[in-house]
């Protein structure tokens, strides 16, 4: 595997305790970065921090991303531990289960929007001033092909990810002359613990839509996410990068 140049960079990964975020943390550490894992699951966070520590410098902050004060604290903790935040990867997310739009409960719908869209808004809001001070930054938002296409029985999730794509485009333009680039990726299904919150029928539906006829591997997601997190990504911002095995048509 090649080494992406992240030497000396501090990479914040929300949802880094497991799944795609964990794979991103592994590759970032193997690419010379130091890593701050932000996650709400304190026990899993500590376990992951311990496992990853053999690869490099890793800190962990227990944070509820929908809570402004919690996010502000995580920024302060991370700056105290690492001295800078060069990269922000908004990877935490939830599905909220599956059901038709009229069956899903309003509080479930709101929670999905809160975690998947308001969460990244709050982290960007808290981190961008630091990146402006540094004169450098890379932000990568993990959206979903569902945000482009709209999956049936997942309107809350699809709408949250479509919103995240919109946030990426707006923020990318706002920061275009500041050496802070903001991009999104739109993965198709990857077999992580997030599958535990979805029906088998929905998982089968997602696989049936992927021309490559297999699930995305977290390591494959990490490759693109970390290239977008590096200086090699220089003339793309507010852009959406496909990770759907051929599913997306735009
Ligand atoms: N796995 C897939 O099939 C797939 C497909 C497309 C997009 N995505 C997106 O990729 C991202 C990562 O997915 P994954 O499969 O690794 O999921 P995962 O469930 O394995 O990990 C998500 C992590 O986010 C954390 N988290 C959730 N809510 C949080 C909150 N409020 N505050 C802080 N942390 C919180 C969880 O504790 C968990 O560790 C998500 O945004 C997901 O929507 C995943």
PDB file of N, CA and C in Angstrom, residues 114-190:
ATOM      1  N   UNK A 114     -30.105  15.442  12.988  1.00  0.00           N
ATOM      2  CA  UNK A 114     -29.257  16.029  14.033  1.00  0.00           C
ATOM      3  C   UNK A 114     -27.837  15.465  13.978  1.00  0.00           C
ATOM      4  N   UNK A 115     -27.719  14.133  13.963  1.00  0.00           N
ATOM      5  CA  UNK A 115     -26.392  13.501  13.999  1.00  0.00           C
ATOM      6  C   UNK A 115     -25.676  13.663  12.657  1.00  0.00           C
ATOM      7  N   UNK A 116     -26.378  13.418  11.550  1.00  0.00           N
ATOM      8  CA  UNK A 116     -25.711  13.338  10.239  1.00  0.00           C
ATOM      9  C   UNK A 116     -25.507  14.689   9.567  1.00  0.00           C
ATOM     10  N   UNK A 117     -26.284  15.696   9.971  1.00  0.00           N
ATOM     11  CA  UNK A 117     -26.157  17.007   9.314  1.00  0.00           C
ATOM     12  C   UNK A 117     -25.789  18.129  10.294  1.00  0.00           C
ATOM     13  N   UNK A 118     -26.546  18.238  11.389  1.00  0.00           N
ATOM     14  CA  UNK A 118     -26.213  19.294  12.365  1.00  0.00           C
ATOM     15  C   UNK A 118     -24.846  19.005  13.000  1.00  0.00           C
ATOM     16  N   UNK A 119     -24.548  17.725  13.229  1.00  0.00           N
ATOM     17  CA  UNK A 119     -23.243  17.348  13.807  1.00  0.00           C
ATOM     18  C   UNK A 119     -22.087  17.891  12.962  1.00  0.00           C
ATOM     19  N   UNK A 120     -22.019  17.547  11.664  1.00  0.00           N
ATOM     20  CA  UNK A 120     -20.943  18.095  10.822  1.00  0.00           C
ATOM     21  C   UNK A 120     -20.951  19.626  10.738  1.00  0.00           C
ATOM     22  N   UNK A 121     -22.139  20.234  10.747  1.00  0.00           N
ATOM     23  CA  UNK A 121     -22.197  21.706  10.774  1.00  0.00           C
ATOM     24  C   UNK A 121     -21.492  22.222  12.039  1.00  0.00           C
ATOM     25  N   UNK A 122     -21.792  21.602  13.189  1.00  0.00           N
ATOM     26  CA  UNK A 122     -21.189  22.067  14.452  1.00  0.00           C
ATOM     27  C   UNK A 122     -19.676  21.832  14.477  1.00  0.00           C
ATOM     28  N   UNK A 123     -19.228  20.703  13.939  1.00  0.00           N
ATOM     29  CA  UNK A 123     -17.777  20.463  13.961  1.00  0.00           C
ATOM     30  C   UNK A 123     -17.068  21.442  13.010  1.00  0.00           C
ATOM     31  N   UNK A 124     -17.659  21.671  11.826  1.00  0.00           N
ATOM     32  CA  UNK A 124     -17.049  22.641  10.900  1.00  0.00           C
ATOM     33  C   UNK A 124     -17.008  24.020  11.553  1.00  0.00           C
ATOM     34  N   UNK A 125     -18.109  24.403  12.157  1.00  0.00           N
ATOM     35  CA  UNK A 125     -18.211  25.711  12.805  1.00  0.00           C
ATOM     36  C   UNK A 125     -17.130  25.889  13.873  1.00  0.00           C
ATOM     37  N   UNK A 126     -16.846  24.800  14.596  1.00  0.00           N
ATOM     38  CA  UNK A 126     -15.872  24.870  15.691  1.00  0.00           C
ATOM     39  C   UNK A 126     -14.432  24.796  15.187  1.00  0.00           C
ATOM     40  N   UNK A 127     -14.202  24.097  14.081  1.00  0.00           N
ATOM     41  CA  UNK A 127     -12.832  23.843  13.634  1.00  0.00           C
ATOM     42  C   UNK A 127     -12.341  24.871  12.602  1.00  0.00           C
ATOM     43  N   UNK A 128     -13.240  25.380  11.758  1.00  0.00           N
ATOM     44  CA  UNK A 128     -12.798  26.288  10.681  1.00  0.00           C
ATOM     45  C   UNK A 128     -12.021  27.509  11.215  1.00  0.00           C
ATOM     46  N   UNK A 129     -12.449  28.171  12.296  1.00  0.00           N
ATOM     47  CA  UNK A 129     -11.660  29.325  12.772  1.00  0.00           C
ATOM     48  C   UNK A 129     -10.206  28.960  13.076  1.00  0.00           C
ATOM     49  N   UNK A 130      -9.986  27.762  13.601  1.00  0.00           N
ATOM     50  CA  UNK A 130      -8.614  27.302  13.867  1.00  0.00           C
ATOM     51  C   UNK A 130      -7.854  27.105  12.547  1.00  0.00           C
ATOM     52  N   UNK A 131      -8.528  26.517  11.564  1.00  0.00           N
ATOM     53  CA  UNK A 131      -7.880  26.308  10.249  1.00  0.00           C
ATOM     54  C   UNK A 131      -7.566  27.650   9.586  1.00  0.00           C
ATOM     55  N   UNK A 132      -8.468  28.619   9.742  1.00  0.00           N
ATOM     56  CA  UNK A 132      -8.222  29.960   9.183  1.00  0.00           C
ATOM     57  C   UNK A 132      -6.981  30.571   9.832  1.00  0.00           C
ATOM     58  N   UNK A 133      -6.849  30.374  11.140  1.00  0.00           N
ATOM     59  CA  UNK A 133      -5.673  30.884  11.862  1.00  0.00           C
ATOM     60  C   UNK A 133      -4.404  30.238  11.316  1.00  0.00           C
ATOM     61  N   UNK A 134      -4.492  28.941  11.033  1.00  0.00           N
ATOM     62  CA  UNK A 134      -3.334  28.199  10.537  1.00  0.00           C
ATOM     63  C   UNK A 134      -3.043  28.486   9.059  1.00  0.00           C
ATOM     64  N   UNK A 135      -4.080  28.938   8.345  1.00  0.00           N
ATOM     65  CA  UNK A 135      -3.903  29.153   6.903  1.00  0.00           C
ATOM     66  C   UNK A 135      -3.869  27.865   6.109  1.00  0.00           C
ATOM     67  N   UNK A 136      -4.403  26.812   6.673  1.00  0.00           N
ATOM     68  CA  UNK A 136      -4.417  25.511   5.988  1.00  0.00           C
ATOM     69  C   UNK A 136      -5.503  24.622   6.583  1.00  0.00           C
ATOM     70  N   UNK A 137      -6.142  23.848   5.726  1.00  0.00           N
ATOM     71  CA  UNK A 137      -7.086  22.851   6.237  1.00  0.00           C
ATOM     72  C   UNK A 137      -7.666  21.990   5.131  1.00  0.00           C
ATOM     73  N   UNK A 138      -8.061  20.809   5.512  1.00  0.00           N
ATOM     74  CA  UNK A 138      -8.790  19.907   4.609  1.00  0.00           C
ATOM     75  C   UNK A 138      -9.961  19.334   5.423  1.00  0.00           C
ATOM     76  N   UNK A 139     -11.152  19.384   4.832  1.00  0.00           N
ATOM     77  CA  UNK A 139     -12.335  18.826   5.485  1.00  0.00           C
ATOM     78  C   UNK A 139     -12.957  17.812   4.533  1.00  0.00           C
ATOM     79  N   UNK A 140     -13.259  16.636   5.037  1.00  0.00           N
ATOM     80  CA  UNK A 140     -13.913  15.616   4.206  1.00  0.00           C
ATOM     81  C   UNK A 140     -15.174  15.147   4.930  1.00  0.00           C
ATOM     82  N   UNK A 141     -16.293  15.301   4.247  1.00  0.00           N
ATOM     83  CA  UNK A 141     -17.578  14.881   4.818  1.00  0.00           C
ATOM     84  C   UNK A 141     -17.997  13.546   4.217  1.00  0.00           C
ATOM     85  N   UNK A 142     -18.338  12.598   5.081  1.00  0.00           N
ATOM     86  CA  UNK A 142     -18.743  11.277   4.587  1.00  0.00           C
ATOM     87  C   UNK A 142     -20.261  11.308   4.411  1.00  0.00           C
ATOM     88  N   UNK A 143     -20.673  11.505   3.163  1.00  0.00           N
ATOM     89  CA  UNK A 143     -22.105  11.515   2.856  1.00  0.00           C
ATOM     90  C   UNK A 143     -22.502  10.091   2.476  1.00  0.00           C
ATOM     91  N   UNK A 144     -23.278   9.915   1.417  1.00  0.00           N
ATOM     92  CA  UNK A 144     -23.700   8.570   0.992  1.00  0.00           C
ATOM     93  C   UNK A 144     -24.327   8.681  -0.387  1.00  0.00           C
ATOM     94  N   UNK A 145     -24.254   7.593  -1.155  1.00  0.00           N
ATOM     95  CA  UNK A 145     -24.939   7.572  -2.444  1.00  0.00           C
ATOM     96  C   UNK A 145     -26.446   7.769  -2.216  1.00  0.00           C
ATOM     97  N   UNK A 146     -26.907   7.440  -1.018  1.00  0.00           N
ATOM     98  CA  UNK A 146     -28.328   7.649  -0.681  1.00  0.00           C
ATOM     99  C   UNK A 146     -28.704   9.132  -0.755  1.00  0.00           C
ATOM    100  N   UNK A 147     -27.708  10.002  -0.496  1.00  0.00           N
ATOM    101  CA  UNK A 147     -27.959  11.436  -0.556  1.00  0.00           C
ATOM    102  C   UNK A 147     -28.125  11.938  -1.976  1.00  0.00           C
ATOM    103  N   UNK A 148     -27.567  11.202  -2.946  1.00  0.00           N
ATOM    104  CA  UNK A 148     -27.725  11.585  -4.354  1.00  0.00           C
ATOM    105  C   UNK A 148     -28.989  10.983  -4.934  1.00  0.00           C
ATOM    106  N   UNK A 149     -29.241   9.719  -4.570  1.00  0.00           N
ATOM    107  CA  UNK A 149     -30.294   8.974  -5.261  1.00  0.00           C
ATOM    108  C   UNK A 149     -31.592   8.862  -4.468  1.00  0.00           C
ATOM    109  N   UNK A 150     -31.500   8.943  -3.130  1.00  0.00           N
ATOM    110  CA  UNK A 150     -32.680   8.758  -2.292  1.00  0.00           C
ATOM    111  C   UNK A 150     -33.060   7.288  -2.219  1.00  0.00           C
ATOM    112  N   UNK A 151     -32.661   6.617  -1.143  1.00  0.00           N
ATOM    113  CA  UNK A 151     -33.042   5.207  -0.986  1.00  0.00           C
ATOM    114  C   UNK A 151     -34.460   5.118  -0.440  1.00  0.00           C
ATOM    115  N   UNK A 152     -35.295   4.260  -1.020  1.00  0.00           N
ATOM    116  CA  UNK A 152     -36.600   4.041  -0.410  1.00  0.00           C
ATOM    117  C   UNK A 152     -36.428   3.424   0.984  1.00  0.00           C
ATOM    118  N   UNK A 153     -37.309   3.729   1.881  1.00  0.00           N
ATOM    119  CA  UNK A 153     -37.282   3.240   3.271  1.00  0.00           C
ATOM    120  C   UNK A 153     -36.115   3.817   4.071  1.00  0.00           C
ATOM    121  N   UNK A 154     -35.581   4.926   3.612  1.00  0.00           N
ATOM    122  CA  UNK A 154     -34.517   5.607   4.348  1.00  0.00           C
ATOM    123  C   UNK A 154     -34.559   7.101   3.998  1.00  0.00           C
ATOM    124  N   UNK A 155     -35.738   7.714   4.060  1.00  0.00           N
ATOM    125  CA  UNK A 155     -35.848   9.120   3.657  1.00  0.00           C
ATOM    126  C   UNK A 155     -35.099  10.035   4.613  1.00  0.00           C
ATOM    127  N   UNK A 156     -35.101   9.682   5.901  1.00  0.00           N
ATOM    128  CA  UNK A 156     -34.384  10.504   6.891  1.00  0.00           C
ATOM    129  C   UNK A 156     -32.890  10.492   6.607  1.00  0.00           C
ATOM    130  N   UNK A 157     -32.361   9.293   6.387  1.00  0.00           N
ATOM    131  CA  UNK A 157     -30.933   9.125   6.110  1.00  0.00           C
ATOM    132  C   UNK A 157     -30.570   9.795   4.777  1.00  0.00           C
ATOM    133  N   UNK A 158     -31.376   9.538   3.731  1.00  0.00           N
ATOM    134  CA  UNK A 158     -31.086  10.110   2.408  1.00  0.00           C
ATOM    135  C   UNK A 158     -31.112  11.637   2.471  1.00  0.00           C
ATOM    136  N   UNK A 159     -32.111  12.198   3.165  1.00  0.00           N
ATOM    137  CA  UNK A 159     -32.226  13.657   3.274  1.00  0.00           C
ATOM    138  C   UNK A 159     -31.049  14.241   4.060  1.00  0.00           C
ATOM    139  N   UNK A 160     -30.627  13.547   5.123  1.00  0.00           N
ATOM    140  CA  UNK A 160     -29.501  14.061   5.920  1.00  0.00           C
ATOM    141  C   UNK A 160     -28.228  14.107   5.076  1.00  0.00           C
ATOM    142  N   UNK A 161     -28.028  13.085   4.238  1.00  0.00           N
ATOM    143  CA  UNK A 161     -26.800  13.024   3.439  1.00  0.00           C
ATOM    144  C   UNK A 161     -26.873  14.007   2.261  1.00  0.00           C
ATOM    145  N   UNK A 162     -28.068  14.224   1.706  1.00  0.00           N
ATOM    146  CA  UNK A 162     -28.228  15.253   0.671  1.00  0.00           C
ATOM    147  C   UNK A 162     -27.909  16.619   1.283  1.00  0.00           C
ATOM    148  N   UNK A 163     -28.344  16.832   2.509  1.00  0.00           N
ATOM    149  CA  UNK A 163     -28.041  18.085   3.221  1.00  0.00           C
ATOM    150  C   UNK A 163     -26.548  18.248   3.428  1.00  0.00           C
ATOM    151  N   UNK A 164     -25.880  17.162   3.751  1.00  0.00           N
ATOM    152  CA  UNK A 164     -24.432  17.221   3.982  1.00  0.00           C
ATOM    153  C   UNK A 164     -23.696  17.567   2.685  1.00  0.00           C
ATOM    154  N   UNK A 165     -24.202  17.078   1.562  1.00  0.00           N
ATOM    155  CA  UNK A 165     -23.613  17.441   0.269  1.00  0.00           C
ATOM    156  C   UNK A 165     -23.786  18.952   0.042  1.00  0.00           C
ATOM    157  N   UNK A 166     -24.955  19.495   0.361  1.00  0.00           N
ATOM    158  CA  UNK A 166     -25.198  20.935   0.224  1.00  0.00           C
ATOM    159  C   UNK A 166     -24.277  21.753   1.117  1.00  0.00           C
ATOM    160  N   UNK A 167     -24.100  21.301   2.364  1.00  0.00           N
ATOM    161  CA  UNK A 167     -23.186  21.977   3.299  1.00  0.00           C
ATOM    162  C   UNK A 167     -21.765  21.991   2.714  1.00  0.00           C
ATOM    163  N   UNK A 168     -21.346  20.869   2.157  1.00  0.00           N
ATOM    164  CA  UNK A 168     -20.004  20.749   1.571  1.00  0.00           C
ATOM    165  C   UNK A 168     -19.813  21.777   0.462  1.00  0.00           C
ATOM    166  N   UNK A 169     -20.821  21.908  -0.409  1.00  0.00           N
ATOM    167  CA  UNK A 169     -20.695  22.827  -1.546  1.00  0.00           C
ATOM    168  C   UNK A 169     -20.643  24.284  -1.074  1.00  0.00           C
ATOM    169  N   UNK A 170     -21.489  24.638  -0.117  1.00  0.00           N
ATOM    170  CA  UNK A 170     -21.495  26.021   0.386  1.00  0.00           C
ATOM    171  C   UNK A 170     -20.189  26.364   1.088  1.00  0.00           C
ATOM    172  N   UNK A 171     -19.779  25.505   2.010  1.00  0.00           N
ATOM    173  CA  UNK A 171     -18.568  25.779   2.791  1.00  0.00           C
ATOM    174  C   UNK A 171     -17.332  25.780   1.891  1.00  0.00           C
ATOM    175  N   UNK A 172     -17.319  24.885   0.902  1.00  0.00           N
ATOM    176  CA  UNK A 172     -16.198  24.843  -0.039  1.00  0.00           C
ATOM    177  C   UNK A 172     -16.020  26.185  -0.729  1.00  0.00           C
ATOM    178  N   UNK A 173     -17.132  26.778  -1.153  1.00  0.00           N
ATOM    179  CA  UNK A 173     -17.047  28.083  -1.836  1.00  0.00           C
ATOM    180  C   UNK A 173     -16.616  29.181  -0.863  1.00  0.00           C
ATOM    181  N   UNK A 174     -17.142  29.129   0.366  1.00  0.00           N
ATOM    182  CA  UNK A 174     -16.793  30.160   1.361  1.00  0.00           C
ATOM    183  C   UNK A 174     -15.290  30.176   1.658  1.00  0.00           C
ATOM    184  N   UNK A 175     -14.660  28.984   1.570  1.00  0.00           N
ATOM    185  CA  UNK A 175     -13.255  28.872   1.975  1.00  0.00           C
ATOM    186  C   UNK A 175     -12.297  28.725   0.792  1.00  0.00           C
ATOM    187  N   UNK A 176     -12.825  28.887  -0.426  1.00  0.00           N
ATOM    188  CA  UNK A 176     -12.048  28.532  -1.629  1.00  0.00           C
ATOM    189  C   UNK A 176     -10.717  29.275  -1.759  1.00  0.00           C
ATOM    190  N   UNK A 177     -10.625  30.480  -1.221  1.00  0.00           N
ATOM    191  CA  UNK A 177      -9.364  31.230  -1.355  1.00  0.00           C
ATOM    192  C   UNK A 177      -8.524  31.158  -0.077  1.00  0.00           C
ATOM    193  N   UNK A 178      -8.902  30.305   0.853  1.00  0.00           N
ATOM    194  CA  UNK A 178      -8.233  30.276   2.164  1.00  0.00           C
ATOM    195  C   UNK A 178      -7.312  29.078   2.367  1.00  0.00           C
ATOM    196  N   UNK A 179      -7.097  28.293   1.302  1.00  0.00           N
ATOM    197  CA  UNK A 179      -6.274  27.078   1.425  1.00  0.00           C
ATOM    198  C   UNK A 179      -6.936  26.059   2.373  1.00  0.00           C
ATOM    199  N   UNK A 180      -8.271  26.149   2.471  1.00  0.00           N
ATOM    200  CA  UNK A 180      -9.030  25.154   3.246  1.00  0.00           C
ATOM    201  C   UNK A 180     -10.031  24.538   2.261  1.00  0.00           C
ATOM    202  N   UNK A 181      -9.824  23.278   1.927  1.00  0.00           N
ATOM    203  CA  UNK A 181     -10.644  22.625   0.921  1.00  0.00           C
ATOM    204  C   UNK A 181     -11.645  21.692   1.597  1.00  0.00           C
ATOM    205  N   UNK A 182     -12.856  21.708   1.079  1.00  0.00           N
ATOM    206  CA  UNK A 182     -13.956  20.956   1.705  1.00  0.00           C
ATOM    207  C   UNK A 182     -14.592  20.066   0.646  1.00  0.00           C
ATOM    208  N   UNK A 183     -14.526  18.770   0.850  1.00  0.00           N
ATOM    209  CA  UNK A 183     -15.093  17.847  -0.128  1.00  0.00           C
ATOM    210  C   UNK A 183     -15.906  16.761   0.568  1.00  0.00           C
ATOM    211  N   UNK A 184     -16.702  16.066  -0.234  1.00  0.00           N
ATOM    212  CA  UNK A 184     -17.518  14.976   0.321  1.00  0.00           C
ATOM    213  C   UNK A 184     -17.262  13.703  -0.478  1.00  0.00           C
ATOM    214  N   UNK A 185     -17.474  12.576   0.169  1.00  0.00           N
ATOM    215  CA  UNK A 185     -17.491  11.298  -0.552  1.00  0.00           C
ATOM    216  C   UNK A 185     -18.871  10.680  -0.366  1.00  0.00           C
ATOM    217  N   UNK A 186     -19.267   9.901  -1.378  1.00  0.00           N
ATOM    218  CA  UNK A 186     -20.594   9.273  -1.326  1.00  0.00           C
ATOM    219  C   UNK A 186     -20.466   7.753  -1.465  1.00  0.00           C
ATOM    220  N   UNK A 187     -20.210   7.076  -0.344  1.00  0.00           N
ATOM    221  CA  UNK A 187     -20.054   5.621  -0.418  1.00  0.00           C
ATOM    222  C   UNK A 187     -21.388   4.914  -0.649  1.00  0.00           C
ATOM    223  N   UNK A 188     -21.279   3.755  -1.319  1.00  0.00           N
ATOM    224  CA  UNK A 188     -22.371   2.776  -1.265  1.00  0.00           C
ATOM    225  C   UNK A 188     -22.134   1.942   0.003  1.00  0.00           C
ATOM    226  N   UNK A 189     -22.841   0.854   0.135  1.00  0.00           N
ATOM    227  CA  UNK A 189     -22.814   0.098   1.393  1.00  0.00           C
ATOM    228  C   UNK A 189     -21.457  -0.549   1.680  1.00  0.00           C
ATOM    229  N   UNK A 190     -21.010  -0.404   2.931  1.00  0.00           N
ATOM    230  CA  UNK A 190     -19.824  -1.098   3.442  1.00  0.00           C
ATOM    231  C   UNK A 190     -20.269  -1.893   4.666  1.00  0.00           C
TER     232      UNK A 190
END
